[in-house]
Structure formats: structure tokens, C-alpha cells
Coordinates of C-alpha atoms in Angstrom, one line a residue:
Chain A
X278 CA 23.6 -21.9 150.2
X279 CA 27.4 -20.3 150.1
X280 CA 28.0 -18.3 147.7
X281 CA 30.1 -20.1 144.8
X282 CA 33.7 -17.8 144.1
X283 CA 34.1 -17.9 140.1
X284 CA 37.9 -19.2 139.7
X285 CA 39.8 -16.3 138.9
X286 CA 42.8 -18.9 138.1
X287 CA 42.7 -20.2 134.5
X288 CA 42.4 -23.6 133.4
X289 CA 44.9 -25.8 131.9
X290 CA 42.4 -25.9 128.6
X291 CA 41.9 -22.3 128.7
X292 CA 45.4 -21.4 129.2
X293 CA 46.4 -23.6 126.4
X294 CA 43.2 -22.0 124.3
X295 CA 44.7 -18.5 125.6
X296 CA 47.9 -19.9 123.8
X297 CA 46.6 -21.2 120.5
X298 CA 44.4 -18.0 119.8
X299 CA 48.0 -15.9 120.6
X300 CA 49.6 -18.1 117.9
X301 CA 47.4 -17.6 115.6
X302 CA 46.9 -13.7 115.2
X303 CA 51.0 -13.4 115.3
X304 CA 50.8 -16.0 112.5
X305 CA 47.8 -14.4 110.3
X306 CA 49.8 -11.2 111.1
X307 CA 53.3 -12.3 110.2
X308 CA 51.5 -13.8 106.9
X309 CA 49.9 -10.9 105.8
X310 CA 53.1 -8.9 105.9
X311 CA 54.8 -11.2 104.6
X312 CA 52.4 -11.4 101.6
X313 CA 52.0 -7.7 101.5
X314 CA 55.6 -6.2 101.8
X315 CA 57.7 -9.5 101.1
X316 CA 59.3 -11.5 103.0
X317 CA 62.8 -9.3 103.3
X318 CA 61.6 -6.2 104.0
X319 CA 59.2 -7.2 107.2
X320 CA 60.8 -7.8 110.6
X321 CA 59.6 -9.2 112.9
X322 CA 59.2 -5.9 115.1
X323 CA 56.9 -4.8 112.6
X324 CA 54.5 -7.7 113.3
X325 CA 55.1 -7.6 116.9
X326 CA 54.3 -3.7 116.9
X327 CA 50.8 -3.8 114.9
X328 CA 49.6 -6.5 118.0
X329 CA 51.3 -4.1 120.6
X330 CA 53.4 -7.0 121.9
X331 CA 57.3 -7.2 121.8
X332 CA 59.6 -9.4 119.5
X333 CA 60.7 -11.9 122.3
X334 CA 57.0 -13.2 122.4
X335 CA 57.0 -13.8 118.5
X336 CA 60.2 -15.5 119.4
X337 CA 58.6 -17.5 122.2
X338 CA 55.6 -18.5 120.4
X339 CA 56.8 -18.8 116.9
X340 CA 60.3 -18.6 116.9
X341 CA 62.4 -16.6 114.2
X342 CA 61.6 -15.1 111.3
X343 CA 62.6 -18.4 108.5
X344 CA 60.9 -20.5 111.1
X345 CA 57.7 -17.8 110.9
X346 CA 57.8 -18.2 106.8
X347 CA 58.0 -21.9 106.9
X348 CA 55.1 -22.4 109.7
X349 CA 53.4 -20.3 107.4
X350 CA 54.1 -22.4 104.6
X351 CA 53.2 -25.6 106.0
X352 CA 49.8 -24.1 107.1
X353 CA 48.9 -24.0 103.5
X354 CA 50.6 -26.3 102.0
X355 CA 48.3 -28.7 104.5
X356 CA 45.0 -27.0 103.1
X357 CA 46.4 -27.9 99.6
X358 CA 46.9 -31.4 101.1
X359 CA 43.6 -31.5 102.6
X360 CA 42.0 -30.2 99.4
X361 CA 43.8 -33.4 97.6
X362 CA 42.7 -35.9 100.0
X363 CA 39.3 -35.1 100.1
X364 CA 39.1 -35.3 96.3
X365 CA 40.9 -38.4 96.3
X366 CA 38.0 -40.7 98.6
X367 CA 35.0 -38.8 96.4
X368 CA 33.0 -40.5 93.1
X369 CA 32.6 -39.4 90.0
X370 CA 34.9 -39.3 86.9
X371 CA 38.1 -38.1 86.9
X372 CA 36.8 -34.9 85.4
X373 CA 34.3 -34.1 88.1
X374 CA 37.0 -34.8 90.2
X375 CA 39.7 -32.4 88.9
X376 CA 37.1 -29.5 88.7
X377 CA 36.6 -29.8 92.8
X378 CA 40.1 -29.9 93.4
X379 CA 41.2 -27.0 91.2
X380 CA 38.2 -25.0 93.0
X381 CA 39.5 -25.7 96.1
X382 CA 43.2 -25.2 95.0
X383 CA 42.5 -21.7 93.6
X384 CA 40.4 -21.2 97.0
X385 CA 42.8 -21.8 99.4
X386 CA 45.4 -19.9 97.2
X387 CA 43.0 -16.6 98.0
X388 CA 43.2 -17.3 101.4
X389 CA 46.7 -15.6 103.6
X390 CA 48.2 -18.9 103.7
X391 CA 48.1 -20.5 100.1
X392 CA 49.2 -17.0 98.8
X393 CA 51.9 -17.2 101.1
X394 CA 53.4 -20.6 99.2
X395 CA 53.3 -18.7 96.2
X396 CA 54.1 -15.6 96.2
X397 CA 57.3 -17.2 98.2
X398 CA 60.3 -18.4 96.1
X399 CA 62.1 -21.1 97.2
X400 CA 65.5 -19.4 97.7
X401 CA 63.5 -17.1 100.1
X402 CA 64.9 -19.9 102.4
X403 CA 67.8 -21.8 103.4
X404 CA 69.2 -24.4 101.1
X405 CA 67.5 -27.1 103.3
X406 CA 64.0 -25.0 104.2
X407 CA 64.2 -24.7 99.9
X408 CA 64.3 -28.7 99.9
X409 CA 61.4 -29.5 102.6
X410 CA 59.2 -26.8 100.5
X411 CA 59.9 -28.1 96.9
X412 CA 59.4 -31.4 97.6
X413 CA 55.8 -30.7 99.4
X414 CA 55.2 -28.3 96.1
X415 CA 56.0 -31.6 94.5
X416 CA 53.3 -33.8 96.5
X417 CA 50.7 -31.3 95.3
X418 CA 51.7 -31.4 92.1
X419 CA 51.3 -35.3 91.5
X420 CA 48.0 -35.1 93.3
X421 CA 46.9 -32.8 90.1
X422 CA 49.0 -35.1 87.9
X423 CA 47.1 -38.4 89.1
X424 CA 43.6 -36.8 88.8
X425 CA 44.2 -36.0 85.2
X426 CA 45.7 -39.6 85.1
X427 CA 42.2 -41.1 86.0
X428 CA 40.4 -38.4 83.6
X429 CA 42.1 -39.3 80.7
X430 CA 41.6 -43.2 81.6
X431 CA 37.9 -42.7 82.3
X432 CA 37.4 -40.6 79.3
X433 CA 36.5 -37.9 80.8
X434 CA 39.4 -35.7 79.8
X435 CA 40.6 -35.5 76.4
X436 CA 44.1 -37.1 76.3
X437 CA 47.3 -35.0 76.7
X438 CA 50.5 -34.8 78.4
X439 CA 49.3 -34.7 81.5
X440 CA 52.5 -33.1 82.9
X441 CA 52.3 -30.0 80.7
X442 CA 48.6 -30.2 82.3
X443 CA 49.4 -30.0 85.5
X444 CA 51.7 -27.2 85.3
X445 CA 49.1 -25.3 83.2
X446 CA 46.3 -25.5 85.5
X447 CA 48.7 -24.8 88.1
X448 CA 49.9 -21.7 87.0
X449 CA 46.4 -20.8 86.2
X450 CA 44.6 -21.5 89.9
X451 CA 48.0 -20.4 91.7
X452 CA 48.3 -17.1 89.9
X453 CA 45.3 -15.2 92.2
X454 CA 48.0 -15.4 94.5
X455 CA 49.1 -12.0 92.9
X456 CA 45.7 -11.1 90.9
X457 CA 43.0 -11.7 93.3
X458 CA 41.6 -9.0 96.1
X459 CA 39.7 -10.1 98.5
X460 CA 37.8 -6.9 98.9
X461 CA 36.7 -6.9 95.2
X462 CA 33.3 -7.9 93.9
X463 CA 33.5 -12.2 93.5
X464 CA 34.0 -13.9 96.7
X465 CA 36.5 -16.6 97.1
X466 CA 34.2 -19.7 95.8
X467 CA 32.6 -18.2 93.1
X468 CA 35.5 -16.6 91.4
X469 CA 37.3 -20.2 91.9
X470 CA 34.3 -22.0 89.9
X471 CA 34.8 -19.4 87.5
X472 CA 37.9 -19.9 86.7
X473 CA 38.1 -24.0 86.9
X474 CA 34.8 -23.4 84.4
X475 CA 37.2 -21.8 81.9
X476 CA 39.7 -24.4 82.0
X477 CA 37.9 -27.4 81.7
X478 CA 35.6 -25.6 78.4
X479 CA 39.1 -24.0 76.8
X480 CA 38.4 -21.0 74.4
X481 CA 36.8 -21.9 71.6
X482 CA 33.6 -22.1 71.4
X483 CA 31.9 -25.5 72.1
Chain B
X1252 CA 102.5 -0.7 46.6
X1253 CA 102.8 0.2 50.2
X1254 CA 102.1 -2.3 52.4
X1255 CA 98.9 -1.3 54.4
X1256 CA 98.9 -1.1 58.3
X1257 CA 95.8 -1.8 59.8
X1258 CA 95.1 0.2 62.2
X1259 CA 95.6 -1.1 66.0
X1260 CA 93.0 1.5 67.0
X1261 CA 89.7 0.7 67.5
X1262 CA 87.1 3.0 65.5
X1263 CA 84.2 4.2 67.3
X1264 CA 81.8 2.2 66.1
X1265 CA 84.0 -1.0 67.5
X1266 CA 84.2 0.2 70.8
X1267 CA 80.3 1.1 70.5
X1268 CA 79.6 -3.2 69.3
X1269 CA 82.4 -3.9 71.9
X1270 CA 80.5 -1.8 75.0
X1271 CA 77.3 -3.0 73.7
X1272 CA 78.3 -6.4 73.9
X1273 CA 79.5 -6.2 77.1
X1274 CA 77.0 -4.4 78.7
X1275 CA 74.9 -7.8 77.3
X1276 CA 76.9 -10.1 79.2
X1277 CA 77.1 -8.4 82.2
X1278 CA 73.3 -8.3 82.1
X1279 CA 72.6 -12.0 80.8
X1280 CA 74.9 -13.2 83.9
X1281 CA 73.1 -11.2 86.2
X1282 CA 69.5 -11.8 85.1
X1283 CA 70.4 -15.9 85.3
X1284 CA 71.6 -15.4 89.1
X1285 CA 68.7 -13.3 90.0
X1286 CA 66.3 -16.1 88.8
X1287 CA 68.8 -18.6 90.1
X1288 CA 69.5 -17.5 93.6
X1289 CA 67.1 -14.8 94.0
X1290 CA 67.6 -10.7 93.8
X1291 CA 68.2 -10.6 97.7
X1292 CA 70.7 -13.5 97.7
X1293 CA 72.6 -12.1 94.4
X1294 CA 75.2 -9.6 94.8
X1295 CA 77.1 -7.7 92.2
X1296 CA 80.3 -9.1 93.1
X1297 CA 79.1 -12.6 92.7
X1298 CA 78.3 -11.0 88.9
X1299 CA 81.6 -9.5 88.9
X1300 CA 83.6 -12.5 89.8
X1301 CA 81.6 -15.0 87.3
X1302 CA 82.9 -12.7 84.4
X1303 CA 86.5 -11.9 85.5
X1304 CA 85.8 -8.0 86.4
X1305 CA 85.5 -5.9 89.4
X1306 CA 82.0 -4.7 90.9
X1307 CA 82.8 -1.0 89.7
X1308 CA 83.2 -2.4 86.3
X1309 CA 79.6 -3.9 86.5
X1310 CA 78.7 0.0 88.4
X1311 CA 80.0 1.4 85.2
X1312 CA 78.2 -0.1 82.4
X1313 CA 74.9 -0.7 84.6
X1314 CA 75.0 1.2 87.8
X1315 CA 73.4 -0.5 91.1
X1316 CA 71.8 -3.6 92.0
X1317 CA 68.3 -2.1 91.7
X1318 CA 69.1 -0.7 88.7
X1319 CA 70.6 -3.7 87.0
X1320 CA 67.0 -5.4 88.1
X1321 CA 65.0 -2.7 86.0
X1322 CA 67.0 -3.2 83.0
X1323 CA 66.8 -7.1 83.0
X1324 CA 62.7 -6.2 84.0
X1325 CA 62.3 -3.6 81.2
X1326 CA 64.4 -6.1 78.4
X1327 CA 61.5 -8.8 79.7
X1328 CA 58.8 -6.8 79.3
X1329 CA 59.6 -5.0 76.1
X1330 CA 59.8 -8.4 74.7
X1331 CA 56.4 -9.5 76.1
X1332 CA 55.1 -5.9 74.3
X1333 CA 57.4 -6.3 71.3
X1334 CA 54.7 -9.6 70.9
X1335 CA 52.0 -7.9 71.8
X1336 CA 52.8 -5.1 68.8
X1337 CA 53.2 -7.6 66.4
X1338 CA 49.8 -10.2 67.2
X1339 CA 48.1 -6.5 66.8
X1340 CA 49.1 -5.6 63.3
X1341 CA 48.7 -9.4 62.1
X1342 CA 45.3 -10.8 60.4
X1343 CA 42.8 -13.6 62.0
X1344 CA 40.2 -13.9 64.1
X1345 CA 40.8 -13.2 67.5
X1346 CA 41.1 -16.5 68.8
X1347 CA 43.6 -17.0 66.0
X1348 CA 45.9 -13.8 67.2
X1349 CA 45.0 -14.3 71.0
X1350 CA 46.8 -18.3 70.3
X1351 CA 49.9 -16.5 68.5
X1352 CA 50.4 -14.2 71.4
X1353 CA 49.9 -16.6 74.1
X1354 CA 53.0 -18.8 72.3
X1355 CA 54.7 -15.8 72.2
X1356 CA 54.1 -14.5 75.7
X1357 CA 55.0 -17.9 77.0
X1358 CA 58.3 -18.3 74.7
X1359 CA 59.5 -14.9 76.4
X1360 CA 58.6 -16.4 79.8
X1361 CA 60.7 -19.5 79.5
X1362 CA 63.8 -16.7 78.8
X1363 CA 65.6 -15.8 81.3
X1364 CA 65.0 -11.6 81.2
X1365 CA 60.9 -13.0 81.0
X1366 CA 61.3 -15.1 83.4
X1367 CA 62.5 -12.2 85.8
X1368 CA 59.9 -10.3 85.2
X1369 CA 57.5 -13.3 87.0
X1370 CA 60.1 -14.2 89.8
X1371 CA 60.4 -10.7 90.5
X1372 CA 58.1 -9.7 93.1
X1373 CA 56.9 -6.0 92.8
X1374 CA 58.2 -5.3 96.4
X1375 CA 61.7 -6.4 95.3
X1376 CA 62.0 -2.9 93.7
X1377 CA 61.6 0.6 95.6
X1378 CA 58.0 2.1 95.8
X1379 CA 58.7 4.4 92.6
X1380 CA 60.1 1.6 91.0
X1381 CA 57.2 -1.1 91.7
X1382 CA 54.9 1.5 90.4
X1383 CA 56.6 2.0 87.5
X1384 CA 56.5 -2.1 87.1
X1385 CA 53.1 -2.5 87.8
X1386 CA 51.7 -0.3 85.6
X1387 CA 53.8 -2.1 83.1
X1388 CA 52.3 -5.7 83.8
X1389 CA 49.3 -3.7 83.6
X1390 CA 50.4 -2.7 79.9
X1391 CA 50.7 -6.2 79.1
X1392 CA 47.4 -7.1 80.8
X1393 CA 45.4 -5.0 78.8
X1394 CA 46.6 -6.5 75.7
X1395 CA 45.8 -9.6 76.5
X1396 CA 42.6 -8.7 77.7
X1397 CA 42.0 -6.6 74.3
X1398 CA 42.5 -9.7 72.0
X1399 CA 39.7 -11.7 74.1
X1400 CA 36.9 -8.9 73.9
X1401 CA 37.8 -9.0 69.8
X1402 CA 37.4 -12.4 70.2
X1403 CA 34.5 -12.4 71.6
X1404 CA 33.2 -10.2 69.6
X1405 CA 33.9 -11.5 66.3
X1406 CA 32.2 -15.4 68.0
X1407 CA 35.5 -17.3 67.8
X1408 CA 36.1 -17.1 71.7
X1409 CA 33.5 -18.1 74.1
X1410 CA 31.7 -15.4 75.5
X1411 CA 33.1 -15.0 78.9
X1412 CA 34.6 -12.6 81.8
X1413 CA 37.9 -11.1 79.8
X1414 CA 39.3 -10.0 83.3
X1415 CA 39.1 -13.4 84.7
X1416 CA 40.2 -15.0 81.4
X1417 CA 43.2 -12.6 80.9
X1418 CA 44.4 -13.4 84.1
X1419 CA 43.6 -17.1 84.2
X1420 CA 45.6 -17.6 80.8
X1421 CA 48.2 -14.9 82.1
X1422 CA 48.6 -17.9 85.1
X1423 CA 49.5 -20.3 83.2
X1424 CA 51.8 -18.8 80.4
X1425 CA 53.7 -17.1 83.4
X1426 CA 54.1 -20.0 85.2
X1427 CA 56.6 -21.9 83.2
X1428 CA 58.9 -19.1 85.3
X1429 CA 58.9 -21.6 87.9
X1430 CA 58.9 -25.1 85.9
X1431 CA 59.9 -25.1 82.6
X1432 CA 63.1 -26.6 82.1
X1433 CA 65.5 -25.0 79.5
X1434 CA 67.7 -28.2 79.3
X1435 CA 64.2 -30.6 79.0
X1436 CA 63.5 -32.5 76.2
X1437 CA 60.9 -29.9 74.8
X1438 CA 62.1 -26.5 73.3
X1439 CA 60.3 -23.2 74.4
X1440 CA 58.7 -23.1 70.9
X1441 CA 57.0 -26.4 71.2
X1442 CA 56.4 -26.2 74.9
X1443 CA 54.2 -22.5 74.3
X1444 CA 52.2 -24.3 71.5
X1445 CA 51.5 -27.0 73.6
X1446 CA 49.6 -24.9 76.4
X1447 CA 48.4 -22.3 74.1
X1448 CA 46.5 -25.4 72.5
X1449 CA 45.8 -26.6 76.1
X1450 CA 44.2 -23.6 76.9
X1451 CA 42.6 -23.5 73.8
X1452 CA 40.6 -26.3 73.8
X1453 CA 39.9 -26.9 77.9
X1454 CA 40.0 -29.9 79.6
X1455 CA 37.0 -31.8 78.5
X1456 CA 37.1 -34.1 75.5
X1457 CA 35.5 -32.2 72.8

């Protein structure tokens, strides 16, 4: 039987594989300085240098440096989305609800990416960028709003404004952005169920 | 009787109100386009030109643009520590106190020289001059973290984590930063008491 000659010529799916692991370690890269330094004092050099590649490829795979940011943006601003979605086709009261979605809020917020829509301001970009990002702050926002909607309908939350709500459970799950380490004792998921726990019990004694 | 001539000189102590006060302006104007536009976007001539003076004017009463960010920081924070002073010396249990200095801390938020002090990130500011900041926030921190462990420990707050409470409630009385609308229909006073009662009594109907 002849000998078979392994391909030494990539595929179309591994090249495009190839490509899509590339864009992702600029982009978990770029993020994490980003998060670390702010966004003004890291170039794009910087990111390029610590993968020992040169600015033109960040360029060619990611473009510049406000179109890094908002990539990075949008990647968690969709795990807030998912987080909302999945909460939204689940059972239970609105209650049960709410405390799944603000684990999974303060979970992703943890994560590179969430911390990232946080610790960035909106004037970080331009007057247009500032728009596309408030209004997608906005979507998340009314998901919280709605869930507290239902709560209160159901019973299941104790009436209130549930405006002033969502902004206070929002600062409180969106503040690890700036609090949390990710090398410290309580992982991700537990130290999100700890804090949702506190919110939904208040206080005071019960 | 001669008529008396008052004096067209100004006595020290007027040009010490009239320095003082203007020194005030200079800062309130800045602090507001610092939270507006952001510290990076901001520049001192844009401060200059809003109040009719040059940049070396602004140089003279405050110095530079870094500068000018510590003072609005350190007037922010000596207001946050100012309440922290006070809750310390009053009477109650520590639920009670821990309530009064949440208002508080969330009154000085929705000001603008406390709302710097959440917009600003750390890395806005030199190395020294981060430190410096952080160990401030950490000042802050430990008070609120304080007031839950005498809580705690006199039964009217649930026993809990204080670290992950102090920085869950520090979330959401920092957040209003971001949303709390000066010009709203609800003034800082009522707006703090509403998520310090939020907080408080948790989610779930009691």
C-alpha cells in the first residue's frame, strides 16, 4: 500500500481556526491592559509586544485601538445579553428569576470582558461609539428592570420603585469590576451567589 | 463730622474670601467637566475659557491638570470621611449608624467632587498618586466595613461576610456616579434614603 503524505498545506477550516484563535489572544490581551492600565495609557505596541507580534497584525485582525475597546465591549455586553435571555425563557417567580440573573451579571462582570464595560466610561469613546454603548447599557438595564417588574407582580418581591432597584443592584453586581481578584480565595460563582444572597435578604435580620 | 472715605483698598482678609472663592470656582467648573467629558478629554483651557480667565490663571490658584484632579479627589473623599467621623461619634445600633452613613456616603456621591472620586479611575493619576488614592478608598472602606462587624455584633445586622457586604453596599451607593440625575425629580437626600432602605431590607417581601 503507498505510503499516504500528511498535507503539509492547511485547510480552509484550519486556517480560518488558525485565525479565530489569533483574534482571540490579541483580544483577551488588549482587554486585560485595557482593564489593568486604562484605556489611554496602553497602545497598541504594548499588546502587540507581550504576543511578540507587530502592531500592523493587531491592525489587520482587529483594527485600531477605539475599534479594539468597542470589540471588547460588545463581547461582554453579549454575555450580559445572553445572561438576560436565558433568564427570560426559565420558570419560576420573578424572584427566583432575578437571583440567577444577578449571579450571572456579577459573573460575567469578573470575567476580562464584563469588567471591561465597566471600568470603561462612555466618553472613553467617540461621541457616536459613546451612543452605541449607552444605549446597549440601556438594553441590560431594562432586562433587570422587567424582572423586578414580574417579582413585584408575582409577589415575590416586596414592592418598590423598581428603577431605583435596578440601579442599586446594578451598582452592586457591577462594582467587582474594580473590587474582585480573580486570584483571591472565592471563585467567580460562589462569590456571585454570595453577593445576590445579600441583596435579596437586605440587612436586617430576618 | 468728617465725611468718612471707605477705603477702595481691599483688607487682607477680603482678598483671602476673594482668593478663596475663586479658587472654588475654578475647581467646581473643573470637577463638573472632568465628570462630564472625562479627565483625558478635559483640558485646562477649556476650564479657563468657561470662566473668562487664562490657563496660567487656573496654573496659579491650582497648578496642573493632575493636580487639579487630586484636589477635586481629596474635597470628595474628605466629604465621604467627614460622614464617616460623624456616623462614629453618633448613638444607635449599628444597623442604625451603618443606614445614616450609607445616606450620607451616597448624598456625597450624587455631588459632583464625590462623584469624581468614582469616575476617576486609579490609573488616571500617576503611580505615586494612585497609591496615594487607593489607600484612601481604602480609608473609606474600612469604615464601612467597621460599622457592619458592630453591627453584627450587637444582632441588628445579619451575620454575614463584612468584606463582601462592604463592598456590595459600597456598589451600589457609588453607583449613582453614573445614573443619578441631579436635575431628576428626586433630590440626593431622598434618593440616598431610598437605597439605604433598599439595601436595608433586601429584595424579598418581608
Amino acid at each position: 500500500m503507498a505510503e499516504h503524505v500528511q498535507s503539509p498545506f492547511r485547510t480552509a477550516l484550519q486556517k480560518q481556526e488558525e485565525r479565530e484563535a489569533k483574534r482571540a489572544a490579541l483580544l483577551r490581551t488588549a482587554v486585560q491592559m485595557f482593564n489593568r492600565r486604562g484605556f489611554h495609557a496602553t497602545s497598541l505596541d504594548d499588546v502587540a509586544a507581550s504576543l511578540g507580534v507587530s502592531k500592523p497584525t493587531i491592525y489587520h485582525y482587529l483594527g485600531n485601538k477605539e475599534q479594539v475597546l468597542v470589540e471588547c465591549l460588545t463581547i461582554g455586553l453579549d454575555q450580559l445579553f445572553t445572561a438576560a435571555d436565558e433568564v427570560k425563557g426559565e420558570s419560576g417567580t420573578g424572584l427566583e428569576r432575578l437571583r440567577r440573573f444577578l449571579c450571572r451579571y456579577a459573573e460575567v462582570i469578573m470575567d476580562d470582558f464584563g469588567r471591561c464595560v465597566i471600568l470603561s466610561g462612555d466618553e472613553t469613546l467617540s461621541p457616536k461609539g459613546g451612543r452605541k454603548l449607552r444605549a446597549m447599557k440601556r438594553q441590560v438595564d431594562t432586562a433587570l428592570r422587567t424582572l423586578i417588574q414580574e417579582g413585584i407582580a408575582d409577589g415575590s418581591i416586596a414592592p418598590t420603585d423598581p428603577k431605583i432597584m435596578a440601579f442599586t443592584l446594578a451598582g452592586a453586581v457591577q462594582w467587582p469590576a474594580r473590587w474582585y481578584d480573580p486570584d483571591g480565595e472565592i471563585g467567580p460563582q460562589d462569590m456571585s451567589r454570595r453577593i445576590a444572597e445579600l441583596l435579596i435578604a437586605g440587612l436586617a435580620p430576618r
